[in-house]
PDB file of C-alpha atoms in Angstrom:
ATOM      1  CA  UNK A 885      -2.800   7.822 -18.663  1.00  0.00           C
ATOM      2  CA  UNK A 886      -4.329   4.449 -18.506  1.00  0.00           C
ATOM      3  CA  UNK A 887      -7.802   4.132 -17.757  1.00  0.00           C
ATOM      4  CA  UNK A 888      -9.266   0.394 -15.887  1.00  0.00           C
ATOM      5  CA  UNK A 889     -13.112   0.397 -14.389  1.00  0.00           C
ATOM      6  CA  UNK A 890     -14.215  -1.934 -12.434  1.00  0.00           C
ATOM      7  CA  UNK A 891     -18.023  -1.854 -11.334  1.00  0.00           C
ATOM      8  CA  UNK A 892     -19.441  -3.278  -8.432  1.00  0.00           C
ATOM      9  CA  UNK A 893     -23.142  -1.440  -8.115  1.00  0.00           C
ATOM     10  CA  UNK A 894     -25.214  -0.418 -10.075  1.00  0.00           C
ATOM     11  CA  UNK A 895     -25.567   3.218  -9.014  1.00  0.00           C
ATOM     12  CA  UNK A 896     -23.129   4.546 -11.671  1.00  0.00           C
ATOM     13  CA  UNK A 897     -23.827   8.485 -10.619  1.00  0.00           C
ATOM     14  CA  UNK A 898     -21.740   7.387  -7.489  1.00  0.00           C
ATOM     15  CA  UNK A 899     -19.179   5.781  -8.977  1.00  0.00           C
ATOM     16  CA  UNK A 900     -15.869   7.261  -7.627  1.00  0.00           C
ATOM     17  CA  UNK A 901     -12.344   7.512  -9.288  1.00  0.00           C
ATOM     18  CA  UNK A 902      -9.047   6.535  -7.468  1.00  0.00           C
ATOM     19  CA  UNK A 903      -6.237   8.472  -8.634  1.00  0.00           C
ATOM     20  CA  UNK A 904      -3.199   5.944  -7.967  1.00  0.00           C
ATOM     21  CA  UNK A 905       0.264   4.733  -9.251  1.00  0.00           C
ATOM     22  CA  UNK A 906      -0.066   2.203 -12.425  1.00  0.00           C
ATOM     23  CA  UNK A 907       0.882  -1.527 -11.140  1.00  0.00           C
ATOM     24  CA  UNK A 908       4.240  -2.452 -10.810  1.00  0.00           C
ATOM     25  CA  UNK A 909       6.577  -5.497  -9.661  1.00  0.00           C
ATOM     26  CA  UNK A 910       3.575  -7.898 -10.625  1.00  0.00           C
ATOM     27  CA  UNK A 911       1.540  -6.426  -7.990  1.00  0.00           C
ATOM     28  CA  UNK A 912      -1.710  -4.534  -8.208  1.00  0.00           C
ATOM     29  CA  UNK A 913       0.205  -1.416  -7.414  1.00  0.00           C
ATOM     30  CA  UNK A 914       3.690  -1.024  -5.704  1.00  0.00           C
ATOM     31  CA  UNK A 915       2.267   1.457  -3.918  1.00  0.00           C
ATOM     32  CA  UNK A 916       0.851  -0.128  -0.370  1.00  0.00           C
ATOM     33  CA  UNK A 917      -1.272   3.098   0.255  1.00  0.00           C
ATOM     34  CA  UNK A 918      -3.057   3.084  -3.720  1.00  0.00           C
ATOM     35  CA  UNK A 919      -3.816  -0.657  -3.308  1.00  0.00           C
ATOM     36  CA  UNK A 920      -5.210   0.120   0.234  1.00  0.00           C
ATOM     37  CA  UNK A 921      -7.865   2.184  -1.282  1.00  0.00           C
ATOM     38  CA  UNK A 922      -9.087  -0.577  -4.071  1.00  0.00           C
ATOM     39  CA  UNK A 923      -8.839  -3.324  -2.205  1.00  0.00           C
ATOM     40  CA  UNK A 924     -11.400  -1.909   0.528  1.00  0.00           C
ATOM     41  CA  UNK A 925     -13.504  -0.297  -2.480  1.00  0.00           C
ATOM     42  CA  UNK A 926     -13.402  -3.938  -3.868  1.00  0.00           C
ATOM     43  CA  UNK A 927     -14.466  -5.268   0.076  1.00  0.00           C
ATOM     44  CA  UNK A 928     -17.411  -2.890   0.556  1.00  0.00           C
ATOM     45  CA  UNK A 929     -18.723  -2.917  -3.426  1.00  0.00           C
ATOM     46  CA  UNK A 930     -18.364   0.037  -4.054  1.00  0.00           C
ATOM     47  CA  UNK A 931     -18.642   1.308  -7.578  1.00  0.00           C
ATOM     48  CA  UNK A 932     -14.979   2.498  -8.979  1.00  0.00           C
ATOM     49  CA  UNK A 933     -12.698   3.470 -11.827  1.00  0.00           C
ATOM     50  CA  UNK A 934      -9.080   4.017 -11.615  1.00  0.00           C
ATOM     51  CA  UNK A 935      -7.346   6.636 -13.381  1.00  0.00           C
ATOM     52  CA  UNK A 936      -3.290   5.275 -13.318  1.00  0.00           C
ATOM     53  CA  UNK A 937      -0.864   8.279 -13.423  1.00  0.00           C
ATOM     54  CA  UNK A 938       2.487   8.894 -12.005  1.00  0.00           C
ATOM     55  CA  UNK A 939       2.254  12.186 -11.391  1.00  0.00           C
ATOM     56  CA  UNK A 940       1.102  13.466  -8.120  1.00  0.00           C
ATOM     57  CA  UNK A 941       1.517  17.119  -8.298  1.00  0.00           C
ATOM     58  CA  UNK A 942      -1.659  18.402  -9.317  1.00  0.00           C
ATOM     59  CA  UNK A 943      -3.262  16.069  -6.267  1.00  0.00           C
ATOM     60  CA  UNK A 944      -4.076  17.594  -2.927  1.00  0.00           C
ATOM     61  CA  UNK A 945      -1.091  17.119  -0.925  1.00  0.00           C
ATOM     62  CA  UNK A 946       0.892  16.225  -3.422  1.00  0.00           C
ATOM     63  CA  UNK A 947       0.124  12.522  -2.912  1.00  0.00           C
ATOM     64  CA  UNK A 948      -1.513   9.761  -4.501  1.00  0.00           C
ATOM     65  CA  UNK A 949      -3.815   8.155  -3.970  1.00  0.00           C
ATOM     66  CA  UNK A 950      -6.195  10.464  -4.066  1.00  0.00           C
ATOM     67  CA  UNK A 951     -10.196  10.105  -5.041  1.00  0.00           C
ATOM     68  CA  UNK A 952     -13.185  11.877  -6.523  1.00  0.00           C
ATOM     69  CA  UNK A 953     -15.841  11.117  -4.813  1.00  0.00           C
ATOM     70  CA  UNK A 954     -19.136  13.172  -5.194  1.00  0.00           C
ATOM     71  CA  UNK A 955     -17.564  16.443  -6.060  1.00  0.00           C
ATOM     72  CA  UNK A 956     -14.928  16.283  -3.961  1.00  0.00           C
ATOM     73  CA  UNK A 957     -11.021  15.261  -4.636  1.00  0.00           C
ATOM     74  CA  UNK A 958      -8.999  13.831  -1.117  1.00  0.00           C
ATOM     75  CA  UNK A 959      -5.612  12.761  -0.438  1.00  0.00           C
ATOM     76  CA  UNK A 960      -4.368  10.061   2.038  1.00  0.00           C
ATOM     77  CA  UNK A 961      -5.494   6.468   2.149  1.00  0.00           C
ATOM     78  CA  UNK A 962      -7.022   6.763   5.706  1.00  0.00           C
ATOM     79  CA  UNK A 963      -9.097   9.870   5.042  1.00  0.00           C
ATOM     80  CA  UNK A 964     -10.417   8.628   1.130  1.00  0.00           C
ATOM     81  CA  UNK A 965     -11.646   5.236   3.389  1.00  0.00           C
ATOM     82  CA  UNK A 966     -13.079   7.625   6.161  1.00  0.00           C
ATOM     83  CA  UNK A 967     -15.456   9.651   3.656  1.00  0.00           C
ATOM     84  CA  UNK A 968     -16.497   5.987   1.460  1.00  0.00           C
ATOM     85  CA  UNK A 969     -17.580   4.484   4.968  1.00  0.00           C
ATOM     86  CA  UNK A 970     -19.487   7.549   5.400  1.00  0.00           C
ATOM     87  CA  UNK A 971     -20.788   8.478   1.657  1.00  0.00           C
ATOM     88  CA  UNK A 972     -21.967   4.930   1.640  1.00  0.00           C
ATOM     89  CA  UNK A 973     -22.784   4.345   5.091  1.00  0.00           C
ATOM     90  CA  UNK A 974     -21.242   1.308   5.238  1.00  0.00           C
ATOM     91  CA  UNK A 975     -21.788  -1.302   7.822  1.00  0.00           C
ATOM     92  CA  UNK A 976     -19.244  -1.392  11.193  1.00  0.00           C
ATOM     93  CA  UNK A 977     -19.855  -4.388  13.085  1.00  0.00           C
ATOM     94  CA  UNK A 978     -16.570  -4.451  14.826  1.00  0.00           C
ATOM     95  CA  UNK A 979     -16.311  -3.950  18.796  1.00  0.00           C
ATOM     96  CA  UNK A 980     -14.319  -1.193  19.890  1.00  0.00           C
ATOM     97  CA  UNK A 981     -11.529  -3.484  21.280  1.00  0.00           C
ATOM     98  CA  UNK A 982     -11.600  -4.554  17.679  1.00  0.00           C
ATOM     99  CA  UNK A 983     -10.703  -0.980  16.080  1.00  0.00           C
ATOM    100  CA  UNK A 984      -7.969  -0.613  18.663  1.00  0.00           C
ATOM    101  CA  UNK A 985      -6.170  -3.927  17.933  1.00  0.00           C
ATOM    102  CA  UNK A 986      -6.801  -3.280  13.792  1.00  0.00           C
ATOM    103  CA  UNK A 987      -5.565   0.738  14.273  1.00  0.00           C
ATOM    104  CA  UNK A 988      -2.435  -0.542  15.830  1.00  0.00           C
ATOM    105  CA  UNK A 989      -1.773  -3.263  13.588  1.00  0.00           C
ATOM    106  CA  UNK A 990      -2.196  -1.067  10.838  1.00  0.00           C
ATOM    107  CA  UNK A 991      -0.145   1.810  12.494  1.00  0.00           C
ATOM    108  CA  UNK A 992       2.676  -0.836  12.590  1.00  0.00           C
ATOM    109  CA  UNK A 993       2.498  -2.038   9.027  1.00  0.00           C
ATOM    110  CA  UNK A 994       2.043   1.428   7.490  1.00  0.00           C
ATOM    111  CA  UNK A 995       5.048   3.582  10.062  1.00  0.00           C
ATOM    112  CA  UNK A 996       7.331   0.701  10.240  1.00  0.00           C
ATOM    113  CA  UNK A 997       7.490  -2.374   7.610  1.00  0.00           C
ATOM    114  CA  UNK A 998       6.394   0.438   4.858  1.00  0.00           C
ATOM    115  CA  UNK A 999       9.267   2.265   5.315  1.00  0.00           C
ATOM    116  CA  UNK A1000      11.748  -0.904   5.511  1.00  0.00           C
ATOM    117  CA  UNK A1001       9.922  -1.704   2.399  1.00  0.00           C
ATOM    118  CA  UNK A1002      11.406   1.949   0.938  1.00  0.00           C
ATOM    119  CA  UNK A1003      14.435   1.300   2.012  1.00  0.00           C
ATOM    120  CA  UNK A1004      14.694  -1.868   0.612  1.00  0.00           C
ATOM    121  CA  UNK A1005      13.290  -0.200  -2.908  1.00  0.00           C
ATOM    122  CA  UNK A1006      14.901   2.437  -2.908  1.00  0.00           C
ATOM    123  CA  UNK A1007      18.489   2.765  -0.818  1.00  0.00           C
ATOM    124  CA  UNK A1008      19.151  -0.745  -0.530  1.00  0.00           C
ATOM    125  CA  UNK A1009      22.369  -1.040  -3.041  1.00  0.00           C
ATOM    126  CA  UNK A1010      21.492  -4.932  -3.833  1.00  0.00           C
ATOM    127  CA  UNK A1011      17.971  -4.285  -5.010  1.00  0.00           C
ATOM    128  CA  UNK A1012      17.706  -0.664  -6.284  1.00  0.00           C
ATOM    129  CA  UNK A1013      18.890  -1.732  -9.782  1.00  0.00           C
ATOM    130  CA  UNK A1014      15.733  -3.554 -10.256  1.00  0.00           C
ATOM    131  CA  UNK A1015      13.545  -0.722  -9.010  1.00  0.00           C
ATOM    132  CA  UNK A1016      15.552   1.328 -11.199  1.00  0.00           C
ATOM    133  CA  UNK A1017      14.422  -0.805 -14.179  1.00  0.00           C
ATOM    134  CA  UNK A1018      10.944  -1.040 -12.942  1.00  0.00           C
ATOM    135  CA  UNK A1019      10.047   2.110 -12.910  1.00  0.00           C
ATOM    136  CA  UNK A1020      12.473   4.125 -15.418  1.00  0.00           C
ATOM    137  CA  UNK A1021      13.299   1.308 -17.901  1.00  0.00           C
ATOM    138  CA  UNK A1022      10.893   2.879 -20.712  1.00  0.00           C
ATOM    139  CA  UNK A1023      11.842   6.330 -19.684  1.00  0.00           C
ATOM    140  CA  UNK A1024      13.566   8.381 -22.622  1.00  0.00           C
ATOM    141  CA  UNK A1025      17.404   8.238 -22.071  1.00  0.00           C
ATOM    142  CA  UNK A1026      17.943  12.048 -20.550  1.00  0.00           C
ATOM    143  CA  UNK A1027      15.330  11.370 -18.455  1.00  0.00           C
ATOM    144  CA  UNK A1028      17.119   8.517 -17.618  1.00  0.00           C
ATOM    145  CA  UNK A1029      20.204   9.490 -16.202  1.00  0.00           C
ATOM    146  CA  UNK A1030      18.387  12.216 -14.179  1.00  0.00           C
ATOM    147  CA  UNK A1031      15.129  11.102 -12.879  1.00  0.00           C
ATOM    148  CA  UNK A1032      16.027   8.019 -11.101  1.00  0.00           C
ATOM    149  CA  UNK A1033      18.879   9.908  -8.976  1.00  0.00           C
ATOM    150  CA  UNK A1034      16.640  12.750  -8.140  1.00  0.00           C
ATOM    151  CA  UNK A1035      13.973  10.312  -6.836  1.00  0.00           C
ATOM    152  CA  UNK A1036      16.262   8.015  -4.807  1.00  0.00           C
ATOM    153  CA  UNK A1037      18.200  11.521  -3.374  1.00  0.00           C
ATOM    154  CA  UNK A1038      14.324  12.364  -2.509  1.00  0.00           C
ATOM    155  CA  UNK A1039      13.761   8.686  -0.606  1.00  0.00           C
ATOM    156  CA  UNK A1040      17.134   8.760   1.190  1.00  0.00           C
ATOM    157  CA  UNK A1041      15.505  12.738   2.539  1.00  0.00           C
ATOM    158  CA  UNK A1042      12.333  10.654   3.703  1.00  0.00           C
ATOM    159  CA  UNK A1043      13.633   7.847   5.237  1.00  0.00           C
ATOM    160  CA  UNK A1044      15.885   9.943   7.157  1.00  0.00           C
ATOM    161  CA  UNK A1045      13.600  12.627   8.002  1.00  0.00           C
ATOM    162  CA  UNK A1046      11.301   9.751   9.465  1.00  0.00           C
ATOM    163  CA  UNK A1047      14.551   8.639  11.681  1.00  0.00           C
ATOM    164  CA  UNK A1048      14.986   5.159   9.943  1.00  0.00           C
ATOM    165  CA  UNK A1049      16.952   6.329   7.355  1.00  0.00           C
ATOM    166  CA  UNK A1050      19.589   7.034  10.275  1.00  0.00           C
ATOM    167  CA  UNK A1051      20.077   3.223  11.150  1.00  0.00           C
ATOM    168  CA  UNK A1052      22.460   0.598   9.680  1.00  0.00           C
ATOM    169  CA  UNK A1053      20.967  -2.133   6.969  1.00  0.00           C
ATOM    170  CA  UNK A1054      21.417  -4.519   9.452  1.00  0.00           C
ATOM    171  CA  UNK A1055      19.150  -2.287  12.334  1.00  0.00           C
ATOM    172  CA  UNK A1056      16.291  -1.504   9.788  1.00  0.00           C
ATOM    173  CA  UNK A1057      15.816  -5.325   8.487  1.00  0.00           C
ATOM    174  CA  UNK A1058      16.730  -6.406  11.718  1.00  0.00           C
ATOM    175  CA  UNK A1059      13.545  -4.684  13.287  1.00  0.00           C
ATOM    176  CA  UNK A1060      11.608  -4.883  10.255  1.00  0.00           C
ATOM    177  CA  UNK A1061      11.414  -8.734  10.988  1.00  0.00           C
ATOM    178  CA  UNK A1062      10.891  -8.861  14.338  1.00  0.00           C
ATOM    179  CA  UNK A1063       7.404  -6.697  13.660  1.00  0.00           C
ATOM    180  CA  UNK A1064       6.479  -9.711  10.898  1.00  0.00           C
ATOM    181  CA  UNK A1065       7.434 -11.898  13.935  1.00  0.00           C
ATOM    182  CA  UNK A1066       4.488 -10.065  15.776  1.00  0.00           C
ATOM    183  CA  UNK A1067       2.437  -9.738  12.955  1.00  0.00           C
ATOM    184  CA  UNK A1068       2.570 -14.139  12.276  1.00  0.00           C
ATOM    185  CA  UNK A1069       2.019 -14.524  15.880  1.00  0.00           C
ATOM    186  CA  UNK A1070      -0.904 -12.593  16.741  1.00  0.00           C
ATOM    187  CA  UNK A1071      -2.620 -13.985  13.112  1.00  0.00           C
ATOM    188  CA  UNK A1072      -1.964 -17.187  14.348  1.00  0.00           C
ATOM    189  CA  UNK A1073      -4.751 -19.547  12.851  1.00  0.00           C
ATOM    190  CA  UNK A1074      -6.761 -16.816  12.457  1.00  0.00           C
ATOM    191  CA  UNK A1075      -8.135 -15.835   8.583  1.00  0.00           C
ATOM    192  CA  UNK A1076      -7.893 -12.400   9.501  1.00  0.00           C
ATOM    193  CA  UNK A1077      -6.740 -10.095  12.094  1.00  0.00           C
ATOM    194  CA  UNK A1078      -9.401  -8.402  14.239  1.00  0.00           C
ATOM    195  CA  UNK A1079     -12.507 -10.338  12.999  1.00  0.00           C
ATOM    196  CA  UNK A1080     -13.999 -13.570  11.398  1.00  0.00           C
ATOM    197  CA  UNK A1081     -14.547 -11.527   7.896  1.00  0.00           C
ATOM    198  CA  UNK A1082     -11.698  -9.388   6.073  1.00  0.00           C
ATOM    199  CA  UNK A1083     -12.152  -5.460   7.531  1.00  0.00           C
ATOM    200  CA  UNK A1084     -10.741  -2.376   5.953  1.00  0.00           C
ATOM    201  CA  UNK A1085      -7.953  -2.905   8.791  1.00  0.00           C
ATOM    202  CA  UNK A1086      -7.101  -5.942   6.915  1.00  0.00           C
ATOM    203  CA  UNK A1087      -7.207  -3.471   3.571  1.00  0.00           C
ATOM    204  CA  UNK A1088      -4.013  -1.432   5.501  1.00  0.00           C
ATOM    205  CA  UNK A1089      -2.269  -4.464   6.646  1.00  0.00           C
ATOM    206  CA  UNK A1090      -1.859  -6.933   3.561  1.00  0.00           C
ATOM    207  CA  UNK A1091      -0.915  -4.888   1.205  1.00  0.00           C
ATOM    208  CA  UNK A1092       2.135  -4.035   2.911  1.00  0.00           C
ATOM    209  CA  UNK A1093       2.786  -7.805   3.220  1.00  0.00           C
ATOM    210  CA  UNK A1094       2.006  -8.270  -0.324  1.00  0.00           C
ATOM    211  CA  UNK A1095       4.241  -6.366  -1.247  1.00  0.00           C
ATOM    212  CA  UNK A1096       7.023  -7.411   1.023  1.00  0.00           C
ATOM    213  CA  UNK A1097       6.419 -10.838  -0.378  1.00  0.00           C
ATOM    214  CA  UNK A1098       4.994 -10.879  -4.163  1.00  0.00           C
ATOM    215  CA  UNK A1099       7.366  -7.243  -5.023  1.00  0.00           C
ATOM    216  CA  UNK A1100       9.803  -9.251  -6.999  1.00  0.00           C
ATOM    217  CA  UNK A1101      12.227  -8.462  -4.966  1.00  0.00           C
ATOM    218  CA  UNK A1102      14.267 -11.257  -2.693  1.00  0.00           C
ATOM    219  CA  UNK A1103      15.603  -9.220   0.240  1.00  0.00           C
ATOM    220  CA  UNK A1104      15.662 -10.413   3.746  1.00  0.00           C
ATOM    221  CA  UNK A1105      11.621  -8.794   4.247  1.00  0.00           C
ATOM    222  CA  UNK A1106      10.366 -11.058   1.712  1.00  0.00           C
ATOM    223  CA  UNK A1107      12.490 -14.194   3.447  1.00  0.00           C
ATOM    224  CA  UNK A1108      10.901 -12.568   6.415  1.00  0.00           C
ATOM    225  CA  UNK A1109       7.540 -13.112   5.607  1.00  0.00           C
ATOM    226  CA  UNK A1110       7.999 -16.408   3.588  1.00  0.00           C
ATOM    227  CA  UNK A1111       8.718 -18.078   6.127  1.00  0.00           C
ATOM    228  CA  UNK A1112       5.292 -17.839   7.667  1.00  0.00           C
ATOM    229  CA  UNK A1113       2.910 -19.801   6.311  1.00  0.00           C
ATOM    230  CA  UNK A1114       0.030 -18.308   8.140  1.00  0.00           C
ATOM    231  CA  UNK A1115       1.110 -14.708   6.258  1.00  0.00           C
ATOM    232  CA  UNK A1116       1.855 -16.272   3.378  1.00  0.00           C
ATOM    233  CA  UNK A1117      -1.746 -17.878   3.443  1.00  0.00           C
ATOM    234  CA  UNK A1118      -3.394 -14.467   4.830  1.00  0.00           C
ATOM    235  CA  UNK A1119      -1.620 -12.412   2.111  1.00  0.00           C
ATOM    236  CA  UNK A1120      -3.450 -14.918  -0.413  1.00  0.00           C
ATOM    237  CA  UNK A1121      -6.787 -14.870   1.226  1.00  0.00           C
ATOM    238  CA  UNK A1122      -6.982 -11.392   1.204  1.00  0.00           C
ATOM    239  CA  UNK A1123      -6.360 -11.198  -2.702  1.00  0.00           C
ATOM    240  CA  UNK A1124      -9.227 -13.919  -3.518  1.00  0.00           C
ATOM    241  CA  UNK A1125     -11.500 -11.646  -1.005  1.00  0.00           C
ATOM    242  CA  UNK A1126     -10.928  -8.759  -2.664  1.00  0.00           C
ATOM    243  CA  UNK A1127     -10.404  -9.691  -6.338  1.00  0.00           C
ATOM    244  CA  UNK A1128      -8.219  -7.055  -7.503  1.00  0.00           C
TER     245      UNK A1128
END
């Protein structure tokens, strides 16, 4: 396990630790959900090491990321970012109209380009040869020939489970873009989506898109979101903001 801290306060006894996949693809983790959590620990200063493993079994729901924070060790994104705003009483200036346009946004990143974003990973015959090498290149050799099959059997269960799975390539891209269609118009010349400063809405949202677009792989999301410069230029933003 790889150790990184990065400290952003000086109140060190409430420094928390994100569990959370080690970066991948160039990115500052493959995993949408893991760089969720840093990036909005990054936005609201909070004080944070990360401890990189791939294994989530020992984690509370058998997920990462997960974080210890003041005794306590939680799973899912969503509920790690509920307990920091609380812990650390951060500030909320946005309207309620403003939560209910960044909830949905995020709602429609995380339940329907993530999971185009698996498929294109992980099912997808034209790119899983690179996430094959990605992940399992430095894998011994028996572990080789078994792991990566058991884990892409294990995506192909999601994906259909969740129902899009159960579409053709063509249907699951096909809708996949017409949400980043959305997503580029309602940004329009905006810097971010529901206010003038990046929220923790905006901490859901891009790295989804970042991921689509810097994830090393050149499927029809990525040409998707290229396309839009306003993304492309949001996606961007949102790294300087954060710094991670």
């Amino acid at each position: 396990m790889l150790f990184i801290s990065k400290h952003h306060n000086k109140d060190r006894q409430r420094m928390i630790t994100l569990y959370q996949f080690p970066p991948a693809f160039g990115l500052a983790n493959a995993s949408p959900f893991c760089m969720k959590v840093e990036a909005y620990c990054a936005l609201a200063k909070i004080d944070y090491q990360n401890k990189y493993t791939t294994s989530s079994s020992k984690m509370p729901l058998g997920k990462l990321p997960s974080a210890h924070i003041n005794g306590q060790l939680i799973a899912d994104s969503s509920l790690i970012i509920n307990e920091l705003e609380k812990q650390f009483k951060i500030e909320d200036t946005l309207t309620p109209n403003g939560h209910a346009h960044g909830y949905l946004l995020q709602i429609l990143c995380e339940e329907q380009l993530y999971w185009a974003l698996v498929y294109s990973r992980w099912l997808d015959d034209d790119f899983w040869p690179i996430t094959e090498q990605t992940f399992f290149a430095k894998m011994p050799l028996l572990l080789r020939l078994i792991v990566p099959k058991l884990l892409r059997k294990r995506a192909w269960k999601n994906l259909h489970g969740q129902g899009m799975g159960r579409h053709t390539k063509q249907t699951i891209y096909g809708n996949a873009i017409i949400a980043i269609e959305h997503l580029s118009e309602l940004l329009g010349e905006q810097d971010y989506f529901v206010s003038n400063n990046m929220t923790k809405y905006d901490c859901a949202i891009y790295p989804v898109l970042s991921n689509i677009l810097n994830g090393n792989l050149a499927s029809p999301l990525q040409a998707g979101v290229a396309k839009h410069d306003n993304l492309v230029s949001y996606i961007a933003r949102c790294n300087q903001t954060c710094g991670i």
